[in-house]
XYZ file of N, CA and C in Angstrom:
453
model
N 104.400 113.793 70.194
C 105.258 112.670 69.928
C 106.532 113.146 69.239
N 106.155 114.451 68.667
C 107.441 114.424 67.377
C 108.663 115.097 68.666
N 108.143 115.954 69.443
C 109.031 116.870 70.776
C 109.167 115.446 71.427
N 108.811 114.825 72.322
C 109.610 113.707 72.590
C 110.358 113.055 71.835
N 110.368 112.566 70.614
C 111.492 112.020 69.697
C 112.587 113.449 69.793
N 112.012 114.352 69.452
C 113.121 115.305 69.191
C 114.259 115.280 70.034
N 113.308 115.507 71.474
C 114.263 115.815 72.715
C 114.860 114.557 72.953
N 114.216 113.526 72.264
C 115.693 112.039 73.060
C 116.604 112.278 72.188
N 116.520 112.563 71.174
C 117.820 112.783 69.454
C 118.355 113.660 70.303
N 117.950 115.013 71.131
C 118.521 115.913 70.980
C 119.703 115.477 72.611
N 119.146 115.113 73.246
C 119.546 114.649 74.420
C 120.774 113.651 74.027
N 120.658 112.691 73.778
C 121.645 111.947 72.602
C 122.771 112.534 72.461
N 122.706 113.201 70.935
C 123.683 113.722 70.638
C 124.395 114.455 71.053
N 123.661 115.293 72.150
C 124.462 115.999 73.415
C 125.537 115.076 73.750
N 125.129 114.344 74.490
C 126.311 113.834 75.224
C 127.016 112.675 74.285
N 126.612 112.417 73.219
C 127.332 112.273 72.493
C 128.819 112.392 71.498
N 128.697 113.961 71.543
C 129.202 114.778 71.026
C 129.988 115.736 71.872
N 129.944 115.067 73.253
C 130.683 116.022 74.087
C 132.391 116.043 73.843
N 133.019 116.932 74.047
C 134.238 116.383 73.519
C 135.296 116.352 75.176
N 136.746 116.067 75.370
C 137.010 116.164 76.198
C 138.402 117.394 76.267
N 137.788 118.496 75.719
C 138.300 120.236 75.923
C 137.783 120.292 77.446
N 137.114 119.870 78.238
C 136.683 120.620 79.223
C 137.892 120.049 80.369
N 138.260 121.097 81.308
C 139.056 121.387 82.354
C 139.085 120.236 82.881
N 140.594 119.246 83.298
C 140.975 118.242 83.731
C 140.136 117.819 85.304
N 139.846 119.495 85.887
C 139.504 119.855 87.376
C 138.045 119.361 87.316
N 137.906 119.891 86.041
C 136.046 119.723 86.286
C 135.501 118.346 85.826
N 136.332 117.443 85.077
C 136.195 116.479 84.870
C 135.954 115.435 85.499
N 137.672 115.819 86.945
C 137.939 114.983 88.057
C 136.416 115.400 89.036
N 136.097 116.454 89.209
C 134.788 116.763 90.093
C 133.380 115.990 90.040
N 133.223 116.355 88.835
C 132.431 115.465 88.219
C 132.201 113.945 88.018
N 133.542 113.407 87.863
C 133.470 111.973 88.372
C 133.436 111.363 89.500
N 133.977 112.700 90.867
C 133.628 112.260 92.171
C 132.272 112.270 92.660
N 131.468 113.052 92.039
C 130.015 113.284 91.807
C 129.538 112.272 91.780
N 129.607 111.934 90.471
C 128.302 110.567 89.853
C 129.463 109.340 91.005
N 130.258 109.036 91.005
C 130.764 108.245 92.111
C 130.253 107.891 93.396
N 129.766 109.271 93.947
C 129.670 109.544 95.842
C 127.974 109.424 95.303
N 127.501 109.120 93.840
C 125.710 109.456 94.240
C 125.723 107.748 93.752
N 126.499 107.238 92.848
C 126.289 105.565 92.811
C 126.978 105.027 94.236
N 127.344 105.648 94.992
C 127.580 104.400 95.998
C 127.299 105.367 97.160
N 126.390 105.905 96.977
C 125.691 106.681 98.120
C 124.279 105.785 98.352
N 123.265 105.253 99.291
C 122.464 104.246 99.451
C 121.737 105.003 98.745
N 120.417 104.409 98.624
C 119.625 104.571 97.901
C 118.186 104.008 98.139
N 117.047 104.875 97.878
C 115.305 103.852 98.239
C 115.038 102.988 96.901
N 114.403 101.799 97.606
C 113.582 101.487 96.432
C 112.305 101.725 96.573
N 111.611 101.951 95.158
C 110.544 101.972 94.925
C 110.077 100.928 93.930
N 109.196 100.227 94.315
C 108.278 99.140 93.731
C 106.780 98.925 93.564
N 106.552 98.547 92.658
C 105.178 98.069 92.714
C 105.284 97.461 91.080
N 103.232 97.695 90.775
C 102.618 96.926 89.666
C 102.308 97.945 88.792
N 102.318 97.968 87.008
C 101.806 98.392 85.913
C 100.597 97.974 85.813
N 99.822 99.407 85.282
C 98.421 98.699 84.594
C 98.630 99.780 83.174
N 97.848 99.138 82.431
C 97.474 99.985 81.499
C 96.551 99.250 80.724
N 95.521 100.641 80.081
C 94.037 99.951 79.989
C 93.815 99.262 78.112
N 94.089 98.372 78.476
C 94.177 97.877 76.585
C 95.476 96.735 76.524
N 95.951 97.067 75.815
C 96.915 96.237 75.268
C 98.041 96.871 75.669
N 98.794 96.242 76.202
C 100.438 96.851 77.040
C 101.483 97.142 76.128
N 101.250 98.895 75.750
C 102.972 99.178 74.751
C 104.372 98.967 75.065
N 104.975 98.636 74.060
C 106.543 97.986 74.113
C 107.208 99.324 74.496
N 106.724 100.470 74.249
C 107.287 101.524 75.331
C 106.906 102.466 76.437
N 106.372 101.482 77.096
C 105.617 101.770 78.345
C 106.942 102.289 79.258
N 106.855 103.780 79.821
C 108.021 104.334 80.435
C 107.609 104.335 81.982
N 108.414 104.494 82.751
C 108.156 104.249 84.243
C 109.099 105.523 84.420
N 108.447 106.953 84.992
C 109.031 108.080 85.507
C 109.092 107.971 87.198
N 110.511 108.823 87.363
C 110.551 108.849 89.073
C 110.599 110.947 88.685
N 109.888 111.829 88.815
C 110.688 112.789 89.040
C 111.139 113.605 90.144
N 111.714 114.306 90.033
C 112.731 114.967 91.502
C 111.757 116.020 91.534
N 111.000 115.920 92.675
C 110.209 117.358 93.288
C 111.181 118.552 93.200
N 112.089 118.314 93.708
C 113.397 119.366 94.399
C 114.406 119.914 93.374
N 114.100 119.158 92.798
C 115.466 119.466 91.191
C 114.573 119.525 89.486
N 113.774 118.684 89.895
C 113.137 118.439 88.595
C 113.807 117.409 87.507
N 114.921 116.735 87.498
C 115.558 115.737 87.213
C 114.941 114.577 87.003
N 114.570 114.013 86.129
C 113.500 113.097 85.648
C 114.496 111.551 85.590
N 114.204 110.526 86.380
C 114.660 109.304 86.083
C 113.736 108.530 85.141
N 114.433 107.141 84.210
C 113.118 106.826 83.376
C 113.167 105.461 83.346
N 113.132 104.571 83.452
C 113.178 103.012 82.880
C 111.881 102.683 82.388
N 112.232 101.621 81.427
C 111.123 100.530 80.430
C 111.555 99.383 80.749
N 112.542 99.410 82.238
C 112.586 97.982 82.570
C 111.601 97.426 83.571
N 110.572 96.288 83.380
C 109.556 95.840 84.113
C 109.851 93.891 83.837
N 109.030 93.616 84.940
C 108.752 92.185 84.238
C 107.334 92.232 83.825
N 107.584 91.542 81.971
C 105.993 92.182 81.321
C 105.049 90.740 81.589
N 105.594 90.035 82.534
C 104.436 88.864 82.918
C 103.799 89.652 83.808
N 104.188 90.349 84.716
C 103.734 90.145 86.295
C 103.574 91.848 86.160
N 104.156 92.542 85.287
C 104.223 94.036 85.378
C 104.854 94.575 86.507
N 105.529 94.529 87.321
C 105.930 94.258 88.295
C 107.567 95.304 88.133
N 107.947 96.527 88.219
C 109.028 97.065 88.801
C 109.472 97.128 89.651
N 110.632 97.935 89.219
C 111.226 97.865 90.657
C 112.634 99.587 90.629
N 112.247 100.704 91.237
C 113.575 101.869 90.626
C 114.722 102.088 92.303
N 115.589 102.002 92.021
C 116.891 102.388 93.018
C 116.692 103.930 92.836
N 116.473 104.794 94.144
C 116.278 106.596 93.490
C 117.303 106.573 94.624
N 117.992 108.097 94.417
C 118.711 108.958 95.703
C 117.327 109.565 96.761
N 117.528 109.804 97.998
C 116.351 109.996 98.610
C 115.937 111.503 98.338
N 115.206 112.119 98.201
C 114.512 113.055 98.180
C 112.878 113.167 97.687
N 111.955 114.198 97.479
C 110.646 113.788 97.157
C 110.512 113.337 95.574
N 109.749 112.675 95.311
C 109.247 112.287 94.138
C 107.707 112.021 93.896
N 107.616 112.280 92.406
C 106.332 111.886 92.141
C 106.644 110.738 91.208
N 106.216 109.542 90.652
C 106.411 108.257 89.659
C 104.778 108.241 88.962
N 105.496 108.325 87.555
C 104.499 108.215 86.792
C 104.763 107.380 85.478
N 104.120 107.161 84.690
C 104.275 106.426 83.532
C 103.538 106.734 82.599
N 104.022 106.789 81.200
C 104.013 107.769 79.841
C 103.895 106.461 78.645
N 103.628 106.645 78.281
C 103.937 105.838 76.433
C 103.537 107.126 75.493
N 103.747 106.445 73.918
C 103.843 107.279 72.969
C 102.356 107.182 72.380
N 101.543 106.267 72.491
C 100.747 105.886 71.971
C 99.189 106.934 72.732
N 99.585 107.452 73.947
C 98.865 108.606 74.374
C 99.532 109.222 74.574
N 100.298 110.290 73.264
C 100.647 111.197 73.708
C 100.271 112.861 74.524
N 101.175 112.695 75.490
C 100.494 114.066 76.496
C 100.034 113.422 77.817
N 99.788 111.974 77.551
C 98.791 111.210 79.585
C 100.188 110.992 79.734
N 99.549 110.655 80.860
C 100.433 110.036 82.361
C 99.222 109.354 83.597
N 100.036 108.438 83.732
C 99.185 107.496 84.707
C 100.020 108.112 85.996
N 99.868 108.512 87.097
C 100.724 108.800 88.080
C 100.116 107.723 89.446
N 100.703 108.119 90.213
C 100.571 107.140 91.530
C 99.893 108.105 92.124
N 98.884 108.255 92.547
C 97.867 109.283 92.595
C 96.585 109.013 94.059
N 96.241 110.271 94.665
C 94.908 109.891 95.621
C 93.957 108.704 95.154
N 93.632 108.555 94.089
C 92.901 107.919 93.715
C 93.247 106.696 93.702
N 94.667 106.459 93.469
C 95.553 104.753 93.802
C 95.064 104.757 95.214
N 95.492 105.345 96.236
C 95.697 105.230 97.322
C 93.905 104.908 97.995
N 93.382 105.719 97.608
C 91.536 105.515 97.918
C 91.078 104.286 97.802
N 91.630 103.653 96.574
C 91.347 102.396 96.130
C 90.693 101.959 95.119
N 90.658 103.261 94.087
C 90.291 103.224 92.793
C 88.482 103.094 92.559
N 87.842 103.589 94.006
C 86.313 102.774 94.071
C 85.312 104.409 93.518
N 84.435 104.355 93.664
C 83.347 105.159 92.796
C 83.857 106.912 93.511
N 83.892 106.559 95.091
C 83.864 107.644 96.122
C 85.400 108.039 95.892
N 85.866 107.841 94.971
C 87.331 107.915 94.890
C 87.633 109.302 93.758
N 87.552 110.421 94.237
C 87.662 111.752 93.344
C 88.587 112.418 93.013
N 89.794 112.467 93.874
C 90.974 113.106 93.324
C 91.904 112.226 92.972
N 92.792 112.602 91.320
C 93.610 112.348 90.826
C 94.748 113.302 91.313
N 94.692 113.490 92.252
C 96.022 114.207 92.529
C 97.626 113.504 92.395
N 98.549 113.585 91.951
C 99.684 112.630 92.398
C 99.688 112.465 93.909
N 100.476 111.519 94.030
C 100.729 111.766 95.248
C 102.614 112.009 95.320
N 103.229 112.859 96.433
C 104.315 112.875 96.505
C 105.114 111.636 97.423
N 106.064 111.134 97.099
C 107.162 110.550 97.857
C 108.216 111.259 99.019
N 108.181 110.931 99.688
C 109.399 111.504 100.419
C 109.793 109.747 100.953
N 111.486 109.748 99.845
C 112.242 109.078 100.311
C 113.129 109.244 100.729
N 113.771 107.769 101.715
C 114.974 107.961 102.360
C 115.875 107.148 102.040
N 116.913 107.292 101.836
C 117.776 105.904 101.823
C 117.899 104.969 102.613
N 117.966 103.975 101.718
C 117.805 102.684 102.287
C 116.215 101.695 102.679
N 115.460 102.631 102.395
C 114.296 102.115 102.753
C 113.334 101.590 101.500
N 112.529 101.004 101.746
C 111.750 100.021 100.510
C 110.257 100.830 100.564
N 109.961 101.391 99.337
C 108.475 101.801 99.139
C 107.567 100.780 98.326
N 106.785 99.639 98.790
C 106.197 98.928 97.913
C 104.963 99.376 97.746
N 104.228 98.696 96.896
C 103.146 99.075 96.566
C 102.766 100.387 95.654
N 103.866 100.904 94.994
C 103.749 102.394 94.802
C 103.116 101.611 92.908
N 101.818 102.035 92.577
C 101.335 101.499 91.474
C 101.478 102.597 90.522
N 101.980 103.119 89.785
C 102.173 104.613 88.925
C 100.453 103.971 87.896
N 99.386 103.723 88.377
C 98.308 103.334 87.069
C 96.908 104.358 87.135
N 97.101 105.102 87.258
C 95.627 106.115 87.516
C 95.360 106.663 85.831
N 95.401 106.222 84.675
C 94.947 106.634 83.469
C 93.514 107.157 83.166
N 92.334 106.789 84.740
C 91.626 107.593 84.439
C 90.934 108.942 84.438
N 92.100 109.374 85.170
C 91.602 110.879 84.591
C 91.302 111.450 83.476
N 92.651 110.726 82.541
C 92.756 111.103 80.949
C 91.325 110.219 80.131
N 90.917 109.458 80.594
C 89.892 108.829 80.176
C 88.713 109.215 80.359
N 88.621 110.202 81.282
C 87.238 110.902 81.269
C 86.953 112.304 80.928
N 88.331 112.523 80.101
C 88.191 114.123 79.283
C 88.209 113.813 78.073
């Protein structure tokens, strides 16, 4: 818990503290960047939260980049229905979900989602994404916590 606090402070103040010494060129590049990737299309991915107990106020919803390793994150859900929803650039992903309150699990979207969560249901493997733009992935449930529950 204390390395996750650390690394959001530290992450933070990074770009916080960036100043604007850096090259007019690399600036302009860089803004054509994040530009051409926000209005470049994009997949959605959707589905439902579970979590086993009482639902934490920082329940995180991970997309990460197979290919880059670039971690997307939202704690935005609707907490009636649990119900997300993430805009990604297309490439593979795995989506998982973290809180502080187990620190170290992850619920991922996993063989075992996909099996159907029933007795004959043995691997927790993630499962990977391969998205494309423009296209809708529903059903993607990031809730498999029991792996961590049976160690």
């Amino acid at each position: 818990m204390k390395k996750t606090i650390f690394f959001l402070l530290l992450s933070m103040s990074f770009w916080t503290c960036q100043t604007e010494t850096a090259e007019q060129s690399v600036q302009t590049e860089k803004q054509e960047q994040t530009n051409n990737q926000a209005a470049a299309p994009k997949a959605t991915v959707s589905g439902k939260l579970a979590y086993p107990g009482h639902l934490p106020k920082d329940l995180t919803i991970v997309a990460r980049n197979i290919g880059t390793g670039a971690m997307m994150t939202s704690r935005e859900f609707n907490r009636s229905t649990l119900e997300y929803e993430l805009k990604l650039p297309p490439g593979q992903y795995e989506i998982f979900t973290l809180t502080q309150s187990r620190p170290g699990q992850k619920a991922y979207y996993s063989e075992y989602m996909l099996c159907g969560e029933g007795p004959n249901c043995n691997s927790h493997r993630p499962v990977i994404l391969n998205l494309e733009a423009g296209k809708n992935y529903p059903h993607i449930s990031p809730s498999d916590w029991a792996a961590f529950d049976k160690k």
